[in-house]
CSV table of C-alpha atoms and ligand atoms in Angstrom, one decimal:
chain,number,residue,atom,x,y,z
M,1,MET,CA,14.4,18.0,-17.6
M,2,ASN,CA,12.9,20.6,-15.3
M,3,ASP,CA,13.7,24.3,-15.0
M,4,TYR,CA,13.5,24.7,-11.2
M,5,LYS,CA,12.4,28.2,-10.0
M,6,ILE,CA,13.5,29.7,-6.7
M,7,LEU,CA,11.9,32.1,-4.2
M,8,VAL,CA,13.4,35.6,-4.4
M,9,ASN,CA,11.7,38.6,-2.8
M,10,GLY,CA,8.2,37.0,-2.7
M,11,LYS,CA,8.3,35.6,-6.3
M,12,MET,CA,9.3,32.2,-7.8
M,13,ILE,CA,11.8,33.3,-10.4
M,14,THR,CA,13.8,31.8,-13.2
M,15,LYS,CA,16.7,33.3,-15.1
M,16,LYS,CA,18.3,33.1,-18.5
M,17,GLU,CA,21.6,32.2,-16.9
M,18,LYS,CA,21.3,28.7,-15.5
M,19,LEU,CA,23.2,26.1,-13.5
M,20,ASN,CA,22.9,22.5,-14.6
M,21,ILE,CA,22.5,20.0,-11.9
M,22,THR,CA,23.7,16.5,-12.8
M,23,SER,CA,22.8,13.2,-11.0
M,24,PRO,CA,25.8,11.4,-9.5
M,25,ILE,CA,24.1,8.2,-10.5
M,26,ASN,CA,24.7,8.5,-14.2
M,27,SER,CA,26.0,12.1,-14.8
M,28,GLU,CA,22.9,13.1,-16.6
M,29,ILE,CA,21.5,16.6,-16.2
M,30,ILE,CA,18.4,16.3,-14.1
M,31,GLY,CA,17.4,20.0,-13.8
M,32,THR,CA,18.5,23.6,-13.9
M,33,VAL,CA,18.4,26.3,-11.3
M,34,PRO,CA,18.9,30.1,-11.9
M,35,ALA,CA,22.6,31.2,-11.7
M,36,LEU,CA,22.3,34.4,-9.8
M,37,SER,CA,24.7,37.2,-10.2
M,38,LYS,CA,26.4,39.5,-7.7
M,39,ASN,CA,23.8,42.1,-8.5
M,40,ASP,CA,21.0,39.7,-7.7
M,41,ILE,CA,22.6,38.9,-4.4
M,42,ASP,CA,22.8,42.5,-3.4
M,43,LYS,CA,19.1,42.9,-4.1
M,44,ILE,CA,18.3,39.8,-2.1
M,45,TYR,CA,20.1,41.0,1.0
M,46,ARG,CA,18.4,44.4,0.7
M,47,SER,CA,15.0,42.7,0.5
M,48,SER,CA,15.8,40.5,3.6
M,49,GLU,CA,16.9,43.6,5.5
M,50,ILE,CA,13.7,45.5,4.6
M,51,ALA,CA,11.5,42.5,5.5
M,52,PHE,CA,13.2,42.0,8.9
M,53,LYS,CA,11.4,45.0,10.4
M,54,GLU,CA,7.9,43.7,9.8
M,55,TRP,CA,8.7,40.0,10.3
M,56,SER,CA,10.5,40.5,13.6
M,57,ALA,CA,7.6,42.7,14.9
M,58,LEU,CA,5.0,40.2,14.1
M,59,GLU,CA,3.2,38.5,16.9
M,60,PRO,CA,5.0,35.1,17.6
M,61,LYS,CA,1.8,33.2,17.2
M,62,LEU,CA,1.4,34.5,13.6
M,63,ARG,CA,4.9,33.5,12.8
M,64,ILE,CA,4.2,30.0,14.2
M,65,LYS,CA,1.1,29.9,11.9
M,66,TYR,CA,3.4,30.6,8.9
M,67,ILE,CA,5.7,27.8,10.0
M,68,GLU,CA,2.8,25.4,10.4
M,69,ASP,CA,1.8,26.3,6.9
M,70,ILE,CA,5.3,25.6,5.6
M,71,LYS,CA,5.2,22.3,7.3
M,72,LYS,CA,1.8,21.4,5.7
M,73,ASN,CA,3.1,22.3,2.3
M,74,LEU,CA,6.3,20.3,2.8
M,75,ILE,CA,4.3,17.2,3.8
M,76,LYS,CA,2.3,17.5,0.6
M,77,MET,CA,5.6,17.4,-1.3
M,78,ARG,CA,7.0,14.4,0.7
M,79,ASP,CA,7.4,12.1,-2.4
M,80,GLU,CA,8.6,14.8,-4.8
M,81,ILE,CA,11.2,16.0,-2.3
M,82,SER,CA,12.4,12.6,-1.3
M,83,ILE,CA,12.7,11.2,-4.8
M,84,THR,CA,14.4,14.4,-6.1
M,85,MET,CA,16.9,14.1,-3.2
M,86,CYS,CA,17.6,10.5,-4.0
M,87,ILE,CA,18.5,11.3,-7.6
M,88,GLU,CA,20.2,14.6,-6.9
M,89,ILE,CA,22.6,13.4,-4.2
M,90,SER,CA,22.6,9.6,-4.7
M,91,LYS,CA,21.2,8.8,-1.3
M,92,PRO,CA,19.2,5.6,-0.9
M,93,LEU,CA,15.5,6.4,-1.3
M,94,LYS,CA,14.6,4.9,2.1
M,95,SER,CA,17.1,7.2,3.8
M,96,CYS,CA,15.7,10.2,1.9
M,97,TYR,CA,12.2,9.5,3.3
M,98,GLN,CA,13.8,9.1,6.8
M,99,GLU,CA,15.5,12.4,6.4
M,100,PHE,CA,12.3,14.0,5.3
M,101,ASP,CA,10.3,12.7,8.2
M,102,ARG,CA,13.1,13.6,10.7
M,103,SER,CA,12.9,17.1,9.4
M,104,ILE,CA,9.1,17.4,9.9
M,105,GLU,CA,9.7,16.2,13.4
M,106,TYR,CA,12.4,18.8,13.7
M,107,ILE,CA,9.9,21.5,12.8
M,108,ASP,CA,7.4,20.3,15.5
M,109,LEU,CA,10.1,20.2,18.2
M,110,THR,CA,11.3,23.6,17.2
M,111,ILE,CA,7.8,25.1,17.5
M,112,LYS,CA,7.4,23.4,20.9
M,113,SER,CA,10.7,24.6,22.2
M,114,TYR,CA,10.1,28.1,21.0
M,115,LYS,CA,6.7,28.2,22.7
M,116,ASP,CA,8.0,26.7,26.0
M,117,LYS,CA,11.4,28.4,26.3
M,118,PHE,CA,11.8,31.4,24.0
M,119,MET,CA,8.5,33.2,23.5
M,120,ASN,CA,8.4,34.7,27.0
M,121,PRO,CA,11.0,36.7,28.8
M,122,LYS,CA,13.0,35.3,31.7
M,123,ILE,CA,12.2,37.4,34.7
M,124,ILE,CA,14.8,38.1,37.4
M,125,ASP,CA,13.3,40.0,40.4
M,126,LYS,CA,12.9,40.0,44.1
M,127,SER,CA,10.4,37.2,44.3
M,128,ILE,CA,12.6,34.5,43.0
M,129,HIS,CA,16.1,35.8,42.9
M,130,ASN,CA,16.2,38.2,45.8
M,131,VAL,CA,17.2,41.2,43.6
M,132,GLU,CA,16.4,44.4,45.5
M,133,GLY,CA,14.7,47.3,43.7
M,134,LYS,CA,14.9,45.8,40.2
M,135,ASN,CA,12.6,43.7,38.0
M,136,GLY,CA,14.6,42.4,35.0
M,137,PHE,CA,12.8,41.1,31.9
M,138,PHE,CA,15.2,39.3,29.5
M,139,TYR,CA,13.7,38.7,26.1
M,140,ARG,CA,15.1,36.5,23.3
M,141,VAL,CA,15.1,38.7,20.2
M,142,PRO,CA,16.1,37.9,16.6
M,143,LEU,CA,19.4,38.9,15.2
M,144,GLY,CA,18.5,40.2,11.7
M,145,VAL,CA,19.4,38.5,8.4
M,146,VAL,CA,20.6,34.9,8.9
M,147,LEU,CA,22.6,33.3,6.1
M,148,ALA,CA,21.9,29.6,6.1
M,149,ILE,CA,24.3,27.5,4.1
M,150,SER,CA,23.6,23.7,3.9
M,151,PRO,CA,25.7,20.8,2.7
M,152,PHE,CA,25.0,18.3,-0.1
M,153,ASN,CA,24.5,15.3,2.3
M,154,TYR,CA,21.4,16.5,4.2
M,155,PRO,CA,19.7,18.9,1.7
M,156,VAL,CA,16.4,18.8,3.6
M,157,ASN,CA,17.4,18.2,7.3
M,158,LEU,CA,20.4,20.5,7.5
M,159,SER,CA,18.5,23.2,5.5
M,160,LEU,CA,15.3,23.2,7.6
M,161,ALA,CA,17.4,22.8,10.9
M,162,LYS,CA,18.7,26.3,10.0
M,163,ILE,CA,15.8,27.9,8.2
M,164,ILE,CA,13.0,27.1,10.7
M,165,PRO,CA,14.6,28.2,14.0
M,166,ALA,CA,15.8,31.4,12.2
M,167,LEU,CA,12.3,32.2,10.9
M,168,ILE,CA,10.3,31.4,14.0
M,169,LEU,CA,12.4,33.7,16.1
M,170,GLY,CA,11.8,36.6,13.7
M,171,ASN,CA,14.9,36.6,11.6
M,172,THR,CA,14.8,36.8,7.9
M,173,VAL,CA,16.7,34.1,6.0
M,174,VAL,CA,19.0,34.0,3.0
M,175,PHE,CA,19.4,30.3,2.1
M,176,LYS,CA,22.2,28.9,0.0
M,177,PRO,CA,22.0,25.2,-0.6
M,178,ALA,CA,25.0,23.2,-1.8
M,179,THR,CA,25.1,23.0,-5.6
M,180,GLN,CA,24.2,19.4,-5.4
M,181,GLY,CA,21.1,20.0,-3.4
M,182,SER,CA,19.9,23.0,-5.2
M,183,LEU,CA,16.9,21.2,-6.8
M,184,VAL,CA,15.8,20.1,-3.3
M,185,GLY,CA,16.5,23.7,-2.1
M,186,SER,CA,14.2,25.0,-4.9
M,187,LEU,CA,11.4,22.7,-3.7
M,188,ILE,CA,11.8,23.8,-0.1
M,189,SER,CA,11.5,27.4,-1.4
M,190,LYS,CA,8.3,26.5,-3.2
M,191,ALA,CA,6.8,25.1,0.0
M,192,ILE,CA,7.7,28.4,1.7
M,193,TYR,CA,6.4,30.5,-1.2
M,194,GLU,CA,3.0,28.7,-1.0
M,195,ALA,CA,2.8,29.6,2.7
M,196,ASN,CA,2.6,33.3,1.6
M,197,LEU,CA,5.3,34.7,3.9
M,198,PRO,CA,5.8,38.5,3.4
M,199,ALA,CA,8.2,39.2,0.5
M,200,GLY,CA,11.9,39.1,1.4
M,201,VAL,CA,11.4,37.1,4.7
M,202,PHE,CA,12.9,34.1,2.9
M,203,ASN,CA,15.2,34.2,-0.1
M,204,ILE,CA,17.2,31.5,-1.7
M,205,ILE,CA,20.4,31.9,-3.7
M,206,THR,CA,21.5,29.3,-6.3
M,207,GLY,CA,24.4,29.8,-8.6
M,208,LYS,CA,28.0,29.0,-9.4
M,209,GLY,CA,30.1,28.8,-6.2
M,210,SER,CA,33.2,29.9,-8.1
M,211,GLU,CA,31.5,33.2,-9.0
M,212,ILE,CA,29.3,34.0,-6.0
M,213,GLY,CA,30.8,31.9,-3.2
M,214,ASP,CA,32.9,34.5,-1.5
M,215,TYR,CA,30.6,37.4,-2.5
M,216,LEU,CA,27.7,35.7,-0.7
M,217,ILE,CA,29.4,35.8,2.7
M,218,GLU,CA,30.9,39.3,2.4
M,219,ASN,CA,27.7,41.3,2.6
M,220,ASN,CA,27.5,43.7,5.5
M,221,LEU,CA,23.7,43.1,6.0
M,222,ILE,CA,24.4,39.5,7.3
M,223,SER,CA,23.8,39.3,11.1
M,224,MET,CA,24.5,35.6,11.6
M,225,ILE,CA,25.8,32.6,9.6
M,226,SER,CA,24.9,29.0,10.1
M,227,PHE,CA,27.1,26.9,7.9
M,228,THR,CA,27.6,23.1,7.5
M,229,GLY,CA,30.2,22.0,5.0
M,230,GLY,CA,33.9,21.6,4.5
M,231,VAL,CA,36.7,22.9,6.8
M,232,ASP,CA,38.3,25.2,4.2
M,233,VAL,CA,35.1,27.0,3.5
M,234,GLY,CA,34.2,27.2,7.2
M,235,LYS,CA,37.6,28.8,8.0
M,236,ASN,CA,37.2,31.2,5.1
M,237,ILE,CA,33.8,32.3,6.6
M,238,ALA,CA,35.4,32.6,10.0
M,239,ASN,CA,38.2,34.8,8.6
M,240,LYS,CA,35.8,37.1,6.7
M,241,LYS,CA,33.2,37.5,9.4
M,242,SER,CA,34.7,38.2,12.8
M,243,MET,CA,32.1,40.3,14.5
M,244,ILE,CA,28.9,38.3,14.0
M,245,PRO,CA,27.7,35.0,15.6
M,246,LEU,CA,28.7,32.0,13.6
M,247,VAL,CA,27.8,28.3,13.9
M,248,LEU,CA,30.1,26.1,11.9
M,249,GLU,CA,29.6,22.4,11.5
M,250,LEU,CA,32.7,21.2,9.6
M,251,GLY,CA,34.5,17.9,9.2
M,252,GLY,CA,35.1,15.0,11.6
M,253,LYS,CA,37.4,12.0,12.1
M,254,ASP,CA,35.1,10.3,14.5
M,255,ALA,CA,37.0,7.2,15.8
M,256,ALA,CA,35.4,4.1,17.4
M,257,ILE,CA,37.4,2.5,20.2
M,258,VAL,CA,36.7,-1.2,20.7
M,259,LEU,CA,37.8,-2.5,24.1
M,260,LYS,CA,38.6,-6.1,24.6
M,261,ASP,CA,35.4,-6.8,26.6
M,262,ALA,CA,33.2,-5.5,23.8
M,263,ASN,CA,30.5,-7.7,22.3
M,264,ILE,CA,32.2,-8.5,19.0
M,265,VAL,CA,29.2,-9.4,16.9
M,266,GLU,CA,27.1,-6.4,18.0
M,267,SER,CA,29.9,-3.9,17.8
M,268,ALA,CA,31.1,-5.1,14.4
M,269,LYS,CA,27.5,-4.7,13.2
M,270,GLU,CA,27.1,-1.2,14.6
M,271,ILE,CA,30.5,-0.1,13.4
M,272,THR,CA,29.8,-1.4,9.9
M,273,LYS,CA,26.6,0.7,9.8
M,274,GLY,CA,28.3,3.7,11.3
M,275,THR,CA,31.0,3.6,8.7
M,276,PHE,CA,29.1,2.8,5.6
M,277,ASP,CA,25.7,4.5,5.9
M,278,TYR,CA,25.3,6.8,2.9
M,279,SER,CA,28.7,5.5,1.7
M,280,GLY,CA,30.5,7.2,4.6
M,281,GLN,CA,29.5,10.7,3.4
M,282,ARG,CA,28.5,12.0,6.9
M,283,CYS,CA,30.5,14.2,9.2
M,284,THR,CA,29.6,11.8,12.0
M,285,ALA,CA,30.5,8.6,10.1
M,286,ILE,CA,33.0,6.4,11.9
M,287,LYS,CA,36.3,7.2,10.1
M,288,LEU,CA,38.9,5.2,12.2
M,289,VAL,CA,38.5,2.1,14.3
M,290,TYR,CA,40.9,1.3,17.2
M,291,LEU,CA,40.8,-2.4,17.9
M,292,GLU,CA,42.4,-4.1,20.9
M,293,LYS,CA,44.9,-6.6,19.7
M,294,SER,CA,43.5,-9.7,21.4
M,295,ILE,CA,40.1,-9.3,19.7
M,296,ALA,CA,41.4,-8.0,16.4
M,297,ASP,CA,41.2,-11.2,14.3
M,298,LYS,CA,37.7,-12.1,15.5
M,299,PHE,CA,36.4,-8.5,15.0
M,300,ILE,CA,38.0,-8.2,11.5
M,301,LYS,CA,36.5,-11.5,10.4
M,302,GLU,CA,33.1,-10.4,11.6
M,303,VAL,CA,33.3,-7.0,10.1
M,304,SER,CA,34.5,-8.3,6.7
M,305,LYS,CA,31.5,-10.7,6.7
M,306,ASN,CA,29.2,-7.7,7.3
M,307,VAL,CA,30.9,-5.6,4.6
M,308,LEU,CA,30.7,-8.4,2.0
M,309,GLU,CA,27.0,-8.5,2.6
M,310,LEU,CA,26.5,-4.8,1.8
M,311,SER,CA,24.5,-4.3,-1.3
M,312,ILE,CA,25.7,-1.9,-4.0
M,313,GLY,CA,23.7,-0.1,-6.7
M,314,ASN,CA,21.3,2.6,-7.7
M,315,PRO,CA,20.0,4.6,-4.7
M,316,ILE,CA,16.4,4.3,-6.0
M,317,ASP,CA,16.6,0.5,-5.2
M,318,ASN,CA,17.8,1.1,-1.6
M,319,PRO,CA,21.2,-0.5,-1.6
M,320,ASP,CA,23.7,0.1,1.2
M,321,ILE,CA,26.4,1.6,-1.0
M,322,THR,CA,25.7,4.0,-3.9
M,323,PRO,CA,27.8,6.1,-6.3
M,324,MET,CA,29.6,8.9,-4.5
M,325,ILE,CA,28.5,12.5,-4.8
M,326,ASN,CA,31.1,13.2,-7.6
M,327,GLN,CA,34.2,11.8,-9.2
M,328,SER,CA,36.6,13.8,-7.2
M,329,ALA,CA,35.1,12.5,-3.9
M,330,ALA,CA,35.7,9.0,-5.1
M,331,ASN,CA,39.2,9.8,-6.3
M,332,TRP,CA,40.0,11.2,-2.9
M,333,GLY,CA,38.9,8.0,-1.2
M,334,LYS,CA,40.9,5.9,-3.7
M,335,LYS,CA,44.0,8.1,-3.1
M,336,LEU,CA,43.8,7.5,0.6
M,337,ILE,CA,43.4,3.7,0.1
M,338,ASP,CA,46.4,3.6,-2.3
M,339,ASP,CA,48.6,5.7,0.0
M,340,ALA,CA,47.8,3.4,2.9
M,341,VAL,CA,48.5,0.2,0.9
M,342,LYS,CA,51.7,1.6,-0.4
M,343,LYS,CA,52.8,2.3,3.2
M,344,GLY,CA,51.9,-1.3,4.4
M,345,ALA,CA,48.2,-1.4,5.1
M,346,LYS,CA,46.4,-4.6,4.3
M,347,ILE,CA,43.2,-4.6,2.3
M,348,ILE,CA,40.7,-6.9,4.0
M,349,THR,CA,38.0,-6.2,1.4
M,350,GLY,CA,37.2,-3.7,-1.4
M,351,GLY,CA,39.8,-1.2,-2.6
M,352,ASN,CA,38.5,-0.7,-6.1
M,353,MET,CA,36.4,1.9,-7.8
M,354,ASP,CA,34.3,2.2,-10.9
M,355,ASN,CA,33.8,5.8,-12.0
M,356,ASN,CA,32.4,7.5,-8.9
M,357,LEU,CA,31.4,4.2,-7.2
M,358,LEU,CA,34.0,3.4,-4.5
M,359,PHE,CA,33.5,-0.2,-3.3
M,360,PRO,CA,33.2,-0.6,0.5
M,361,THR,CA,36.7,-1.0,1.8
M,362,VAL,CA,38.2,-2.3,5.0
M,363,LEU,CA,41.9,-1.6,5.6
M,364,SER,CA,43.8,-3.1,8.5
M,365,GLU,CA,47.2,-2.3,10.0
M,366,ILE,CA,46.8,1.4,9.6
M,367,LYS,CA,49.8,3.4,11.0
M,368,LYS,CA,50.3,7.1,11.8
M,369,ASN,CA,52.4,7.8,8.7
M,370,MET,CA,49.4,7.0,6.4
M,371,LEU,CA,47.2,9.9,5.2
M,372,ILE,CA,44.1,8.1,6.2
M,373,PHE,CA,45.1,8.1,9.8
M,374,ASP,CA,44.6,11.9,10.0
M,375,GLU,CA,42.6,12.9,7.0
M,376,GLU,CA,38.8,12.7,6.8
M,377,GLN,CA,37.9,10.2,4.0
M,378,PHE,CA,34.1,11.1,3.7
M,379,ALA,CA,34.0,7.8,1.8
M,380,PRO,CA,33.1,4.1,2.3
M,381,ILE,CA,36.4,3.2,3.9
M,382,MET,CA,37.0,1.6,7.3
M,383,PRO,CA,40.6,2.0,8.4
M,384,ILE,CA,41.6,-0.2,11.4
M,385,VAL,CA,44.3,0.5,13.9
M,386,ILE,CA,45.3,-2.4,16.1
M,387,TYR,CA,46.4,-1.2,19.6
M,388,GLU,CA,47.8,-2.7,22.8
M,389,ASP,CA,48.0,0.3,25.0
M,390,ILE,CA,44.8,2.4,25.6
M,391,ASN,CA,46.9,5.4,26.7
M,392,GLU,CA,48.4,5.6,23.2
M,393,VAL,CA,44.8,5.5,21.8
M,394,VAL,CA,43.8,8.4,24.0
M,395,ASN,CA,46.9,10.4,22.9
M,396,SER,CA,46.2,9.7,19.2
M,397,PHE,CA,42.5,10.5,19.5
M,398,ASN,CA,43.2,13.8,21.3
M,399,SER,CA,45.9,14.8,18.8
M,400,SER,CA,43.5,14.7,15.9
M,401,LYS,CA,42.9,18.1,14.3
M,402,TYR,CA,39.2,17.3,14.4
M,403,GLY,CA,36.9,17.0,17.5
M,404,LEU,CA,33.4,16.1,16.5
M,405,GLN,CA,32.4,12.8,18.0
M,406,GLY,CA,33.7,9.4,18.9
M,407,SER,CA,32.4,6.1,20.2
M,408,ILE,CA,33.5,3.4,22.7
M,409,PHE,CA,32.4,-0.2,22.6
M,410,SER,CA,32.6,-2.1,25.9
M,411,LYS,CA,30.3,-4.2,28.2
M,412,ASN,CA,31.7,-2.2,31.1
M,413,ILE,CA,29.8,1.0,31.1
M,414,LYS,CA,31.7,2.5,34.0
M,415,LYS,CA,35.0,1.9,32.3
M,416,ALA,CA,33.6,3.3,29.1
M,417,HIS,CA,32.5,6.5,30.9
M,418,GLU,CA,35.9,6.9,32.4
M,419,LEU,CA,37.6,6.6,29.0
M,420,ALA,CA,35.0,9.0,27.5
M,421,LYS,CA,36.0,11.7,30.0
M,422,ARG,CA,39.6,11.5,28.7
M,423,LEU,CA,38.7,12.0,25.1
M,424,ASN,CA,38.8,15.6,23.9
M,425,THR,CA,35.8,15.8,21.5
M,426,GLY,CA,32.2,17.1,21.2
M,427,THR,CA,30.4,13.9,22.1
M,428,ILE,CA,31.2,10.3,22.9
M,429,ASN,CA,28.7,7.5,22.2
M,430,ILE,CA,28.9,4.3,24.3
M,431,ASN,CA,28.0,1.1,22.3
M,432,LYS,CA,26.5,3.1,19.4
M,433,SER,CA,28.2,4.8,16.5
M,434,SER,CA,28.6,8.5,16.3
M,435,SER,CA,25.6,10.5,15.1
M,436,ARG,CA,24.0,14.0,15.3
M,437,GLY,CA,20.6,12.8,16.3
M,438,PRO,CA,18.3,12.7,18.1
M,439,ASP,CA,17.9,16.4,17.2
M,440,ILE,CA,16.9,17.3,20.7
M,441,PHE,CA,20.5,16.6,21.9
M,442,PRO,CA,23.1,19.4,21.6
M,443,PHE,CA,25.4,18.8,18.6
M,444,LEU,CA,28.8,20.4,18.5
M,445,GLY,CA,32.4,20.1,17.3
M,446,ILE,CA,35.7,21.5,18.6
M,447,LYS,CA,39.0,22.3,16.8
M,448,ASP,CA,38.6,21.9,13.0
M,449,SER,CA,35.2,20.4,13.4
M,450,GLY,CA,33.8,23.9,14.0
M,451,PHE,CA,32.1,25.8,16.8
M,452,GLY,CA,28.7,26.8,18.0
M,453,VAL,CA,26.0,24.3,19.0
M,454,GLN,CA,23.1,22.9,17.0
M,455,GLY,CA,20.1,20.9,18.1
M,456,ILE,CA,16.6,22.2,18.7
M,457,ASP,CA,17.1,24.5,21.8
M,458,TRP,CA,20.7,25.4,20.8
M,459,ALA,CA,19.8,26.4,17.3
M,460,LEU,CA,17.1,28.8,18.7
M,461,GLU,CA,19.7,30.2,21.1
M,462,SER,CA,22.3,30.7,18.5
M,463,MET,CA,19.9,32.6,16.2
M,464,SER,CA,18.7,35.0,18.8
M,465,ARG,CA,20.2,37.3,21.5
M,466,ILE,CA,19.2,38.5,24.9
M,467,LYS,CA,17.5,41.9,25.3
M,468,GLY,CA,17.1,43.1,28.8
M,469,ILE,CA,14.5,45.6,30.0
M,470,ILE,CA,14.9,46.5,33.7
M,471,GLU,CA,12.4,48.2,35.8
M,472,ASN,CA,14.0,50.1,38.7
M,473,ASN,CA,11.7,50.6,41.6
A,501,G3H,O1,27.2,15.2,7.9
A,501,G3H,C1,26.9,15.8,9.0
A,501,G3H,C2,25.6,15.6,9.6
A,501,G3H,O2,25.4,16.5,10.6
A,501,G3H,C3,25.6,14.2,10.2
A,501,G3H,O3,24.3,13.9,10.7
A,501,G3H,O4,24.8,12.0,12.3
A,501,G3H,O5,22.5,12.5,11.5
A,501,G3H,O6,24.2,11.5,9.9
A,501,G3H,P1,23.9,12.4,11.1
């Protein structure tokens, strides 16, 4: 078992007080990280604040060089990071490698976007805009200390998607990985340490959420928070930090609407994947399926065939379904299944659990009085609502407390577009399940799904502000 060190104020440190990280695969302790105290956190924010002056004044091309070095170091650690992720969060190994590669591409795209759109000021003057007597230079400048809080389900991608844009712009970063994800976080900090950034530019905090969770977000030196995680924590952050920019990516209840002219085989395949990838533990997973009545039997038959073919096992062997992140996540899924069944839902397949392994479950005849109709399962469960009137579907969809994404399956693209315009959510996907990527797209949620926009250009925008310098002639 390894004692993982973390980067704090220019040094890789360890501490006597430690946090054990256990694997969801077998509950064994797979490593420890330092359990930082409130005092440690105070020092970290001070070091970030001090480092900001020098880092933000550095020539952009030098900051880019540091980012390139971080990328090189990460690439050298590709196997170590991917395998650690697989064991730490029980994600199929192949998906861990995909996440890693996606993140390297994210770095490249961020560097490109920064160079193309953020490094130079936007000029507003007479020549282009017919402004008399004034030449305006509008720069993008960093905000200060950015607090980046990442979730367990994307410990590399949703960490680097916050850290890299923040750093390249000239912000300093305090990074808090999810507890399950701290080992990967420590490895990311090692890659940054080996790139020799000035002390304090990047700091990582690991420790017990119950002791430092609130304290971490209360510090007055924080200039911006980018958070991905649960709705309750997101709301707590929003309540505590009212006068700084926030980007919050929270939950979702992304529904798929299958119209009667959909290609049944293709849509059943896509919806199976969209529901069960990483055992449904994605904010963009399909969490409710609306099925037109005349195609319901055929679709359910097709989907249950697909689900019965899903492999189950240890993530290192690349199955489709793996043990969930912890026991309480599996218990929550089971509770939603039991509640639905008690209220009349039909189990098409699955419904059982074995410790924290929840078997892939398809539930039909879901009604509004069942918890799973509204609540986010974040688990391998496909609840199906059979509908006759599309207007009722639109009303239900729009009355959800969430508003992240949704999807429509139909051969009639024009009709799908019209329906998409009536759905009140961040993004609608036609004939594809919901998803955040490609990362070049803007990604956002409304209502309880959060606010602020992610994606390459938008992350850079959200972590900087405009500074205008106007020459008056
Ligand atoms: O869990 C939330 C993630 O942002 C989802 O990302 O659509 O790439 O799986 P994804």
